[in-house]
Short mmCIF file of C-alpha atoms in Angstrom, two decimals:
data_model
loop_
_atom_site.label_atom_id
_atom_site.label_comp_id
_atom_site.label_asym_id
_atom_site.label_seq_id
_atom_site.Cartn_x
_atom_site.Cartn_y
_atom_site.Cartn_z
CA MET Y 1 -120.97 98.61 26.35
CA THR Y 2 -121.90 94.64 26.48
CA THR Y 3 -122.90 93.04 30.23
CA LYS Y 4 -121.14 89.57 30.80
CA LEU Y 5 -124.04 87.23 29.96
CA SER Y 6 -124.79 85.08 33.38
CA TYR Y 7 -124.08 80.94 33.41
CA ILE Y 8 -128.39 80.87 34.04
CA ASN Y 9 -129.19 82.49 30.45
CA HIS Y 10 -126.44 80.92 28.68
CA VAL Y 11 -128.33 77.61 29.24
CA ARG Y 12 -131.62 79.60 28.77
CA GLN Y 13 -129.82 80.59 24.48
CA ARG Y 14 -129.01 76.70 24.06
CA ALA Y 15 -132.45 75.70 25.04
CA GLN Y 16 -133.71 76.40 22.40
CA THR Y 17 -131.60 74.52 19.92
CA ASN Y 18 -131.56 72.04 22.73
CA PRO Y 19 -134.92 70.96 24.44
CA CYS Y 20 -133.36 69.38 26.54
CA LEU Y 21 -131.91 71.70 28.86
CA ASN Y 22 -134.82 72.76 29.73
CA PRO Y 23 -135.35 71.24 33.18
CA LEU Y 24 -131.80 72.59 33.79
CA VAL Y 25 -132.69 75.75 33.70
CA ASP Y 26 -135.62 75.03 35.96
CA TYR Y 27 -132.02 73.36 38.34
CA LEU Y 28 -130.30 76.27 38.09
CA GLY Y 29 -133.13 78.76 39.26
CA LYS Y 30 -133.84 76.82 42.45
CA ALA Y 31 -132.26 77.56 45.75
CA HIS Y 32 -129.53 74.81 47.12
CA ARG Y 33 -130.55 72.59 50.21
CA PHE Y 34 -127.38 71.39 51.57
CA ARG Y 35 -123.42 72.07 51.73
CA SER Y 36 -121.76 70.34 48.18
CA ARG Y 37 -118.26 69.77 49.82
CA VAL Y 38 -115.16 70.29 46.77
CA HIS Y 39 -111.32 68.62 47.04
CA ILE Y 40 -109.31 69.72 45.20
CA LEU Y 41 -106.25 66.92 44.25
CA ASP Y 42 -103.14 68.62 42.60
CA ILE Y 43 -100.86 66.38 40.88
CA HIS Y 44 -96.65 67.67 39.94
CA ALA Y 45 -94.27 66.74 37.68
CA SER Y 46 -91.92 65.87 39.81
CA PRO Y 47 -91.94 62.50 41.28
CA ASN Y 48 -90.82 63.46 44.48
CA SER Y 49 -94.40 65.67 45.23
CA ILE Y 50 -96.59 63.94 47.76
CA LEU Y 51 -100.16 64.26 46.83
CA GLN Y 52 -102.90 66.07 49.10
CA ALA Y 53 -106.58 66.16 48.93
CA VAL Y 54 -107.54 69.59 49.99
CA GLU Y 55 -110.90 70.73 50.95
CA ILE Y 56 -112.13 73.93 50.48
CA LEU Y 57 -115.45 76.28 51.40
CA GLU Y 58 -118.24 77.03 48.80
CA LYS Y 59 -117.34 80.72 48.86
CA GLU Y 60 -113.45 80.37 47.88
CA ILE Y 61 -114.45 78.31 44.42
CA PHE Y 62 -112.02 81.17 42.78
CA ARG Y 63 -109.42 78.94 43.36
CA ILE Y 64 -109.60 75.87 40.79
CA CYS Y 65 -108.85 78.48 38.28
CA HIS Y 66 -104.85 79.39 40.78
CA HIS Y 67 -102.42 77.12 40.67
CA ASP Y 68 -99.18 76.98 40.65
CA PRO Y 69 -97.21 76.18 38.20
CA LEU Y 70 -95.52 73.03 38.94
CA VAL Y 71 -98.77 71.34 39.09
CA CYS Y 72 -99.75 69.46 35.28
CA THR Y 73 -102.98 68.14 36.91
CA ARG Y 74 -105.85 69.28 38.91
CA ILE Y 75 -108.88 66.98 39.85
CA VAL Y 76 -111.60 69.05 41.26
CA LEU Y 77 -114.26 66.55 43.16
CA VAL Y 78 -117.97 67.89 44.21
CA GLU Y 79 -120.05 65.65 46.02
CA ASN Y 80 -123.40 66.61 45.86
CA ILE Y 81 -123.28 70.03 43.72
CA ASN Y 82 -125.70 72.48 44.58
CA SER Y 83 -127.01 75.20 41.32
CA ARG Y 84 -125.33 78.16 42.54
CA LEU Y 85 -121.85 76.25 42.41
CA MET Y 86 -122.89 74.37 39.25
CA SER Y 87 -122.94 77.98 37.41
CA GLN Y 88 -119.83 79.49 39.29
CA ILE Y 89 -118.03 76.74 38.35
CA GLY Y 90 -119.57 76.32 34.72
CA GLU Y 91 -118.70 80.16 34.16
CA ALA Y 92 -115.61 79.60 35.89
CA LEU Y 93 -115.00 76.41 33.59
CA ASP Y 94 -116.73 77.90 30.43
CA ILE Y 95 -117.99 73.77 30.47
CA ASP Y 96 -121.18 72.75 27.76
CA PRO Y 97 -124.51 72.56 29.83
CA LEU Y 98 -125.38 69.94 28.59
CA PHE Y 99 -122.82 68.18 30.68
CA PHE Y 100 -124.44 68.87 33.29
CA ALA Y 101 -127.61 68.01 32.30
CA GLY Y 102 -126.80 64.77 31.59
CA HIS Y 103 -125.79 64.73 36.14
CA ALA Y 104 -129.21 66.52 37.12
CA ILE Y 105 -132.16 65.96 35.42
CA THR Y 106 -131.81 61.84 35.66
CA ASP Y 107 -135.37 61.29 35.24
CA PHE Y 108 -137.47 59.57 32.89
CA LYS Y 109 -140.75 61.17 31.83
CA ASP Y 110 -143.42 60.98 29.82
CA ILE Y 111 -142.27 61.68 26.33
CA GLU Y 112 -146.11 64.12 26.31
CA LYS Y 113 -144.66 65.12 29.66
CA ALA Y 114 -141.69 66.76 29.30
CA PRO Y 115 -138.41 66.38 27.04
CA LEU Y 116 -136.14 63.97 27.35
CA PRO Y 117 -133.13 63.69 29.79
CA PRO Y 118 -129.62 63.62 27.79
CA SER Y 119 -128.95 60.70 28.02
CA LEU Y 120 -131.46 59.54 25.80
CA ALA Y 121 -131.38 62.74 23.35
CA THR Y 122 -127.91 62.55 22.73
CA LEU Y 123 -127.30 59.16 20.75
CA PRO Y 124 -124.26 56.92 21.43
CA SER Y 125 -121.73 57.68 18.92
CA ILE Y 126 -122.75 61.26 19.74
CA ALA Y 127 -122.11 60.90 23.62
CA ALA Y 128 -118.77 58.90 22.61
CA GLU Y 129 -117.79 61.68 20.75
CA LYS Y 130 -117.75 64.63 23.62
CA GLY Y 131 -115.29 65.43 25.42
CA TYR Y 132 -117.21 64.67 28.91
CA LEU Y 133 -118.30 61.40 30.57
CA ASN Y 134 -121.84 60.54 32.82
CA ILE Y 135 -122.04 57.15 33.29
CA HIS Y 136 -125.52 56.40 35.21
CA PHE Y 137 -125.75 53.07 37.08
CA GLN Y 138 -128.06 51.51 40.38
CA GLN Y 139 -127.50 50.78 43.43
CA VAL Y 140 -128.96 48.73 45.94
CA LEU Y 141 -130.31 50.02 48.64
CA ASP Y 142 -131.64 48.40 52.28
CA LEU Y 143 -134.49 50.43 53.31
CA GLY Y 144 -134.43 48.70 56.71
CA SER Y 145 -137.81 46.21 57.77
CA SER Y 146 -140.47 46.29 54.98
CA ASP Y 147 -143.90 46.74 57.64
CA THR Y 148 -142.34 50.55 57.89
CA PHE Y 149 -143.12 50.27 54.25
CA ARG Y 150 -146.71 48.82 53.85
CA ASN Y 151 -148.45 51.48 52.69
CA VAL Y 152 -145.90 54.10 51.25
CA ALA Y 153 -145.96 54.35 47.74
CA TYR Y 154 -143.15 53.03 45.00
CA SER Y 155 -142.25 56.24 43.82
CA LEU Y 156 -139.64 57.60 45.78
CA THR Y 157 -136.02 59.99 45.66
CA SER Y 158 -133.11 60.72 47.58
CA ASP Y 159 -133.03 64.04 50.80
CA SER Y 160 -130.23 65.69 47.92
CA ASN Y 161 -129.43 68.67 46.12
CA THR Y 162 -129.84 66.75 42.69
CA PRO Y 163 -132.72 64.06 43.79
CA ARG Y 164 -132.86 61.13 42.51
CA ASN Y 165 -135.28 58.42 42.08
CA VAL Y 166 -135.56 55.20 44.54
CA ARG Y 167 -137.93 52.67 43.26
CA ARG Y 168 -139.04 51.06 46.29
CA LEU Y 169 -139.21 46.71 45.70
CA PRO Y 170 -140.57 43.90 46.52
CA SER Y 171 -139.99 43.24 50.61
CA LEU Y 172 -137.25 39.90 50.58
CA SER Y 173 -137.33 37.91 53.92
CA GLY Y 174 -139.20 41.19 55.40
CA ARG Y 175 -136.42 43.13 54.30
CA GLN Y 176 -137.38 46.68 52.88
CA LEU Y 177 -134.76 46.79 50.07
CA GLY Y 178 -135.14 49.96 46.61
CA LEU Y 179 -133.00 50.39 43.94
CA GLY Y 180 -131.97 53.88 43.93
CA ARG Y 181 -130.68 56.09 40.61
CA GLY Y 182 -126.96 57.45 40.22
CA CYS Y 183 -124.11 59.68 37.98
CA PHE Y 184 -120.48 59.60 37.77
CA SER Y 185 -119.19 63.47 35.62
CA MET Y 186 -116.56 63.90 34.51
CA LEU Y 187 -114.43 65.97 31.57
CA VAL Y 188 -111.08 67.45 31.18
CA LYS Y 189 -110.12 70.88 30.52
CA LEU Y 190 -107.09 70.90 28.60
CA SER Y 191 -104.64 74.29 29.05
CA LYS Y 192 -101.11 74.89 27.37
CA ASN Y 193 -99.36 73.55 30.79
CA THR Y 194 -101.92 72.33 32.70
CA SER Y 195 -105.12 69.99 32.97
CA THR Y 196 -107.69 70.08 34.89
CA CYS Y 197 -110.36 67.08 35.44
CA LEU Y 198 -113.75 67.82 36.94
CA LEU Y 199 -115.61 65.44 38.89
CA LEU Y 200 -119.22 65.17 39.59
CA VAL Y 201 -120.32 62.59 42.94
CA ASP Y 202 -123.29 61.81 44.21
CA PRO Y 203 -123.50 61.95 48.05
CA PRO Y 204 -123.87 58.64 49.97
CA ILE Y 205 -127.70 58.17 50.67
CA THR Y 206 -129.37 58.11 53.70
CA HIS Y 207 -132.30 59.22 53.63
CA VAL Y 208 -135.18 59.02 51.44
CA GLN Y 209 -138.47 61.38 51.05
CA ALA Y 210 -142.40 59.42 50.82
CA GLY Y 211 -143.67 63.13 49.82
CA LEU Y 212 -143.12 65.95 51.56
CA GLN Y 213 -142.53 64.75 54.90
CA LYS Y 214 -142.06 61.74 54.76
CA VAL Y 215 -138.40 60.63 55.59
CA TYR Y 216 -136.97 57.16 56.48
CA PRO Y 217 -133.37 56.20 56.31
CA ALA Y 218 -131.48 54.27 54.05
CA THR Y 219 -128.18 52.43 54.06
CA ARG Y 220 -125.50 50.75 51.47
CA LEU Y 221 -126.82 46.85 50.56
CA HIS Y 222 -123.81 45.42 53.54
CA GLY Y 223 -121.76 48.25 54.40
CA GLY Y 224 -119.37 49.94 52.02
CA ILE Y 225 -118.14 49.69 47.35
CA GLU Y 226 -115.67 46.96 47.55
CA ASP Y 227 -112.23 47.49 47.21
CA PHE Y 228 -110.70 45.60 43.58
CA GLU Y 229 -107.41 46.33 44.10
CA ARG Y 230 -104.94 43.34 44.91
CA ALA Y 231 -105.07 42.63 48.39
CA THR Y 232 -102.58 43.97 51.40
CA SER Y 233 -100.45 41.30 52.67
CA PHE Y 234 -101.78 39.69 56.33
CA SER Y 235 -97.44 41.66 57.56
CA ALA Y 236 -98.76 44.75 55.65
CA LEU Y 237 -101.59 44.65 56.58
CA SER Y 238 -101.12 43.75 60.51
CA HIS Y 239 -98.58 46.80 60.72
CA GLN Y 240 -101.30 49.02 58.86
CA SER Y 241 -102.84 51.27 60.98
CA ALA Y 242 -106.64 52.54 61.63
CA ASP Y 243 -105.94 56.21 60.06
CA ASN Y 244 -105.24 54.02 56.71
CA TYR Y 245 -108.81 53.34 55.96
CA TRP Y 246 -110.32 55.12 54.07
CA ASN Y 247 -114.41 56.23 53.48
CA ASN Y 248 -115.21 53.18 51.26
CA TYR Y 249 -119.59 54.00 52.05
CA SER Y 250 -119.02 57.50 49.99
CA MET Y 251 -117.47 57.59 46.42
CA LEU Y 252 -115.73 60.31 47.11
CA GLY Y 253 -113.90 58.40 49.77
CA CYS Y 254 -112.85 55.69 47.09
CA LEU Y 255 -111.85 58.64 44.70
CA LEU Y 256 -109.89 60.26 47.13
CA HIS Y 257 -108.84 57.03 48.24
CA TYR Y 258 -107.16 55.63 44.75
CA PHE Y 259 -105.87 58.62 43.35
CA GLY Y 260 -104.48 59.18 46.73
CA SER Y 261 -101.74 55.66 46.34
CA ASN Y 262 -102.09 55.91 42.14
CA TYR Y 263 -101.04 58.98 41.96
CA SER Y 264 -97.39 58.66 40.21
CA MET Y 265 -99.70 56.34 37.03
CA PHE Y 266 -100.68 60.50 36.55
CA GLN Y 267 -97.21 61.48 36.11
CA ASP Y 268 -96.39 59.22 33.42
CA GLU Y 269 -98.35 60.38 30.47
CA PRO Y 270 -101.29 64.02 29.67
CA MET Y 271 -103.67 63.40 31.49
CA THR Y 272 -107.21 62.64 29.33
CA ILE Y 273 -110.49 61.02 30.40
CA LEU Y 274 -110.15 58.07 30.18
CA SER Y 275 -106.79 57.38 32.41
CA LEU Y 276 -108.81 59.68 34.90
CA ALA Y 277 -112.02 57.51 34.10
CA TYR Y 278 -110.41 54.11 35.54
CA TYR Y 279 -110.91 54.31 39.06
CA PRO Y 280 -114.39 55.83 38.72
CA VAL Y 281 -116.05 53.05 36.25
CA ARG Y 282 -114.23 50.05 38.11
CA ILE Y 283 -116.40 51.85 41.17
CA ILE Y 284 -119.04 51.59 38.96
CA LEU Y 285 -119.06 48.60 37.28
CA ASN Y 286 -119.31 46.76 41.05
CA GLU Y 287 -122.45 48.55 41.44
CA TRP Y 288 -123.59 46.98 38.30
CA ASN Y 289 -122.51 43.63 40.04
CA ILE Y 290 -124.03 44.04 42.81
CA TYR Y 291 -127.33 45.00 40.92
CA THR Y 292 -127.39 42.07 38.58
CA SER Y 293 -127.40 39.91 41.92
CA LEU Y 294 -130.50 41.27 42.47
CA VAL Y 295 -132.06 41.00 39.80
CA SER Y 296 -131.16 37.34 39.96
CA ARG Y 297 -132.85 37.06 43.56
CA TYR Y 298 -136.10 38.86 42.32
CA SER Y 299 -135.91 36.38 39.30
CA LYS Y 300 -135.91 33.58 42.13
CA TYR Y 301 -138.94 35.18 44.01
CA TYR Y 302 -140.38 35.23 41.12
CA GLU Y 303 -140.06 31.42 40.03
CA TYR Y 304 -141.54 30.68 43.89
CA SER Y 305 -144.47 33.04 43.35
CA ILE Y 306 -145.46 31.18 39.85
CA SER Y 307 -145.53 27.92 41.60
CA ASP Y 308 -146.94 28.46 44.79
CA ILE Y 309 -149.86 30.49 43.04
CA THR Y 310 -153.04 30.28 46.00
CA HIS Y 311 -151.52 32.44 48.36
CA ARG Y 312 -148.26 34.25 47.16
CA LEU Y 313 -149.10 35.29 43.14
CA HIS Y 314 -151.35 38.30 43.12
CA ASN Y 315 -151.65 40.92 39.69
CA ASP Y 316 -148.99 43.20 42.18
CA ASP Y 317 -146.05 40.54 40.30
CA ILE Y 318 -147.44 41.27 36.61
CA ILE Y 319 -146.75 44.61 37.40
CA ASP Y 320 -143.54 44.27 38.93
CA LEU Y 321 -142.16 42.17 36.64
CA GLN Y 322 -143.27 44.49 34.10
CA ARG Y 323 -141.30 47.08 35.87
CA TRP Y 324 -138.31 44.80 35.89
CA ARG Y 325 -138.31 44.50 31.96
CA ARG Y 326 -138.25 48.11 31.02
CA ARG Y 327 -135.75 48.43 34.13
CA SER Y 328 -133.52 45.81 32.56
CA GLN Y 329 -134.02 47.52 28.95
CA ARG Y 330 -132.36 51.05 30.54
CA SER Y 331 -129.69 49.25 32.01
CA GLN Y 332 -128.80 47.64 28.69
CA HIS Y 333 -128.68 50.99 27.59
CA LYS Y 334 -126.58 52.50 30.00
CA LEU Y 335 -123.93 50.04 30.10
CA THR Y 336 -124.27 49.96 25.63
CA ALA Y 337 -123.44 54.03 25.99
CA LEU Y 338 -120.34 53.11 28.69
CA SER Y 339 -118.93 50.25 26.10
CA ASP Y 340 -119.36 52.23 23.33
CA PHE Y 341 -117.69 55.46 24.62
CA ILE Y 342 -115.00 53.39 25.80
CA SER Y 343 -114.12 51.99 22.86
CA PHE Y 344 -114.14 55.16 20.92
CA GLN Y 345 -111.25 57.11 23.30
CA LEU Y 346 -109.67 53.74 23.07
CA ASP Y 347 -109.16 54.20 19.38
CA GLU Y 348 -107.69 57.70 20.28
CA GLU Y 349 -105.84 56.20 23.52
CA PRO Y 350 -104.56 52.46 21.95
CA LYS Y 351 -101.89 51.96 24.84
CA GLN Y 352 -104.46 52.41 27.42
CA LYS Y 353 -104.77 47.93 27.60
CA ARG Y 354 -106.74 47.97 30.88
CA TRP Y 355 -109.57 48.78 29.37
CA THR Y 356 -109.19 45.47 27.82
CA GLN Y 357 -110.52 43.87 30.74
CA VAL Y 358 -113.12 46.91 31.69
CA LEU Y 359 -114.73 45.50 28.83
CA GLN Y 360 -115.07 42.49 29.07
CA ASP Y 361 -116.64 43.37 32.65
CA ILE Y 362 -118.95 45.76 31.35
CA ARG Y 363 -120.24 42.35 28.10
CA TYR Y 364 -120.25 40.09 30.79
CA LEU Y 365 -122.93 42.15 33.01
CA GLN Y 366 -125.06 43.27 29.44
CA ARG Y 367 -124.80 39.37 29.47
CA GLN Y 368 -126.11 38.78 32.94
CA ILE Y 369 -128.87 41.25 32.11
CA GLU Y 370 -129.52 39.83 29.25
CA ILE Y 371 -130.31 36.86 30.63
CA TYR Y 372 -132.64 37.82 33.54
CA SER Y 373 -134.04 39.59 31.40
CA MET Y 374 -135.54 36.82 29.19
CA SER Y 375 -136.19 34.68 32.66
CA LEU Y 376 -138.13 37.72 34.16
CA GLU Y 377 -140.03 37.74 29.52
CA GLN Y 378 -140.68 34.55 30.50
CA MET Y 379 -142.14 34.42 33.53
CA LEU Y 380 -144.25 37.27 32.38
CA THR Y 381 -145.71 35.32 29.84
CA VAL Y 382 -146.44 32.30 32.79
CA ALA Y 383 -147.62 34.66 35.46
CA THR Y 384 -150.69 36.29 33.27
CA SER Y 385 -151.88 33.33 32.09
CA MET Y 386 -151.58 31.72 36.05
CA VAL Y 387 -153.53 35.35 37.58
CA GLN Y 388 -156.04 34.56 34.79
CA ILE Y 389 -156.58 30.60 35.72
CA LEU Y 390 -156.70 31.73 39.56
CA ASP Y 391 -159.46 34.44 38.31
CA SER Y 392 -161.28 31.57 36.56
CA ARG Y 393 -160.66 29.23 39.83
CA ARG Y 394 -162.22 32.47 41.89
CA SER Y 395 -165.18 33.17 40.18
CA ILE Y 396 -166.13 29.49 40.12
CA THR Y 397 -165.84 29.38 43.62
CA GLU Y 398 -167.70 33.19 44.46
CA ALA Y 399 -170.65 30.76 41.77
CA LEU Y 400 -170.89 28.33 44.10
CA HIS Y 401 -171.34 30.35 47.31
CA ILE Y 402 -174.22 32.43 44.91
CA LYS Y 403 -175.58 28.76 44.74
CA ARG Y 404 -175.65 28.18 48.43
CA LEU Y 405 -177.52 31.50 49.62
CA THR Y 406 -180.12 31.58 47.12
CA TYR Y 407 -180.95 27.58 48.39
CA VAL Y 408 -181.08 29.77 52.07
CA ALA Y 409 -183.37 32.26 50.90
CA LEU Y 410 -185.01 29.93 49.19
CA VAL Y 411 -185.66 28.24 52.23
CA PHE Y 412 -186.37 31.37 54.72
CA ILE Y 413 -188.89 33.62 52.35
CA PRO Y 414 -191.46 30.84 52.88
CA LEU Y 415 -190.91 30.63 56.64
CA SER Y 416 -191.27 34.11 56.81
CA TRP Y 417 -194.46 34.74 54.58
CA VAL Y 418 -195.99 31.91 57.18
CA ALA Y 419 -195.02 33.03 60.05
CA SER Y 420 -196.32 36.68 58.94
CA LEU Y 421 -200.00 34.80 58.44
CA PHE Y 422 -199.91 33.88 61.71
CA SER Y 423 -198.95 36.16 63.72
CA MET Y 424 -202.07 38.25 64.33
CA GLY Y 425 -203.46 35.05 66.27
CA GLU Y 426 -202.61 34.54 69.70
CA GLY Y 427 -202.96 30.79 69.16
CA PHE Y 428 -200.43 30.09 66.44
CA LEU Y 429 -197.56 31.77 68.73
CA PRO Y 430 -195.11 29.07 70.29
CA GLY Y 431 -196.16 27.58 73.15
CA GLN Y 432 -199.56 28.25 72.50
CA GLN Y 433 -202.50 25.89 71.63
CA PHE Y 434 -202.52 25.80 67.74
CA PHE Y 435 -198.60 26.54 67.18
CA TRP Y 436 -198.39 23.04 65.40
CA VAL Y 437 -200.73 24.68 62.53
CA TYR Y 438 -197.91 26.68 62.09
CA PHE Y 439 -195.26 23.90 60.87
CA SER Y 440 -198.05 22.13 58.79
CA ILE Y 441 -198.78 25.10 56.76
CA SER Y 442 -194.99 25.91 56.48
CA LEU Y 443 -192.76 22.62 55.24
CA PRO Y 444 -195.17 21.92 53.11
CA LEU Y 445 -194.69 25.11 51.28
CA VAL Y 446 -190.89 25.10 51.41
CA VAL Y 447 -190.62 21.69 49.70
CA LEU Y 448 -192.86 22.83 47.25
CA VAL Y 449 -190.99 25.52 46.53
CA LEU Y 450 -187.04 23.50 46.39
CA LEU Y 451 -189.19 20.99 43.76
CA LEU Y 452 -190.17 24.90 41.88
CA SER Y 453 -186.80 25.70 41.95
CA ALA Y 454 -185.11 22.45 41.28
CA ALA Y 455 -187.48 21.99 38.33
CA PRO Y 456 -185.99 21.51 34.54
CA PHE Y 457 -188.52 24.40 33.13
CA TYR Y 458 -185.85 25.44 29.97
CA LYS Y 459 -187.66 21.80 29.09
CA LEU Y 460 -191.47 22.68 28.88
CA GLY Y 461 -190.49 24.46 25.62
CA GLN Y 462 -188.82 22.03 23.63
CA LEU Y 463 -192.36 19.78 24.58
CA TYR Y 464 -194.37 22.19 23.24
CA LYS Y 465 -192.29 22.26 20.32
CA ARG Y 466 -192.56 18.91 19.96
CA ILE Y 467 -196.44 18.80 20.40
CA ASN Y 468 -196.39 21.50 17.99
#
């Protein structure tokens, strides 16, 4: 009799042929910290049906496999997925562990310490052919006043079941900004009559951790996610109730809104990963647009740092510029991987015309990042030269200070030596009869020492050679 293989043991076996799955084995073995949110959206074939999002508990996750016969598409949205729920969904839907690894493992550790994450271990051409999608992006965070982070480390983490790296940036106008990694993952499982779509989203980053104990509040920069759909007219907006506004601070809230208001488009065509990915990709491209504006702002910041070499430019700017160079390279890789995936899927689904504009936006963002990356690259060379000039100037200034201190010592040593000679006689003390003798001896001695220090003794060797 054979026992059923658990999902974590299945991942262990796959890790023998895919080393990038080893961190996922460790992740599945850890206890989860927070509750996950699970929403189910059922799309019926009937055009008169109404889409309703139902939130279920984690213990009811078995319901994702049981649905009404009239349901043609089931969308399962999971926010802040934990290790236990990941194993349960993986077993229920028979999901490739690489899908979960691409979502949970996003750290770019040194290659000598850990295997490459799936996003780097898989070549773009191979990743585009897979039936799932992991989209990695950067989101800009407002961490509050920069005074709070004076002695805080550069590397922070988000407070979630899948901790994301948050990088603390140089302060701007007294504000402390941060860059947080994010990931959105989706796959479509096709059966005879129903398509099951699994979407994994990160929760909003509301706190960041520095070490094990220090926690700091964090929010999205300037509020929620920008709406990209056609604006509502004033007449319609004036009659709209407050209940119709959605939570645009989280990706989960935005997706529930967009899927709910446009669910009819999913009834006219068979569900594919490309038809489902339109709204998530649009949301993520908005995050990339904010990121490019942030790079432009820091490009301006470093321009002023270089122009004010005395007060603002320091070695930390060189380190930050090097970080921005590596960050831009990784950003280009992420956008290229997304573009390759869309292009590959468009060959399979040529009727998806709206993706042409999406690809144009991706190319626009890539050009923007490339332009700012080249600008920062040039600043790095200039800043390095400026720091070297500044160090040379400091060395010259320090040499002048040392020379002044040497003259002070040349004056002080003869005076103290003469004072020690006359210290044994009471008649030579200040106010006594022979106190004038101290000055008559010490002052000529000081003059003699200064003359000897200024004498060009190096010329004596040349004079000796001439005589001989």
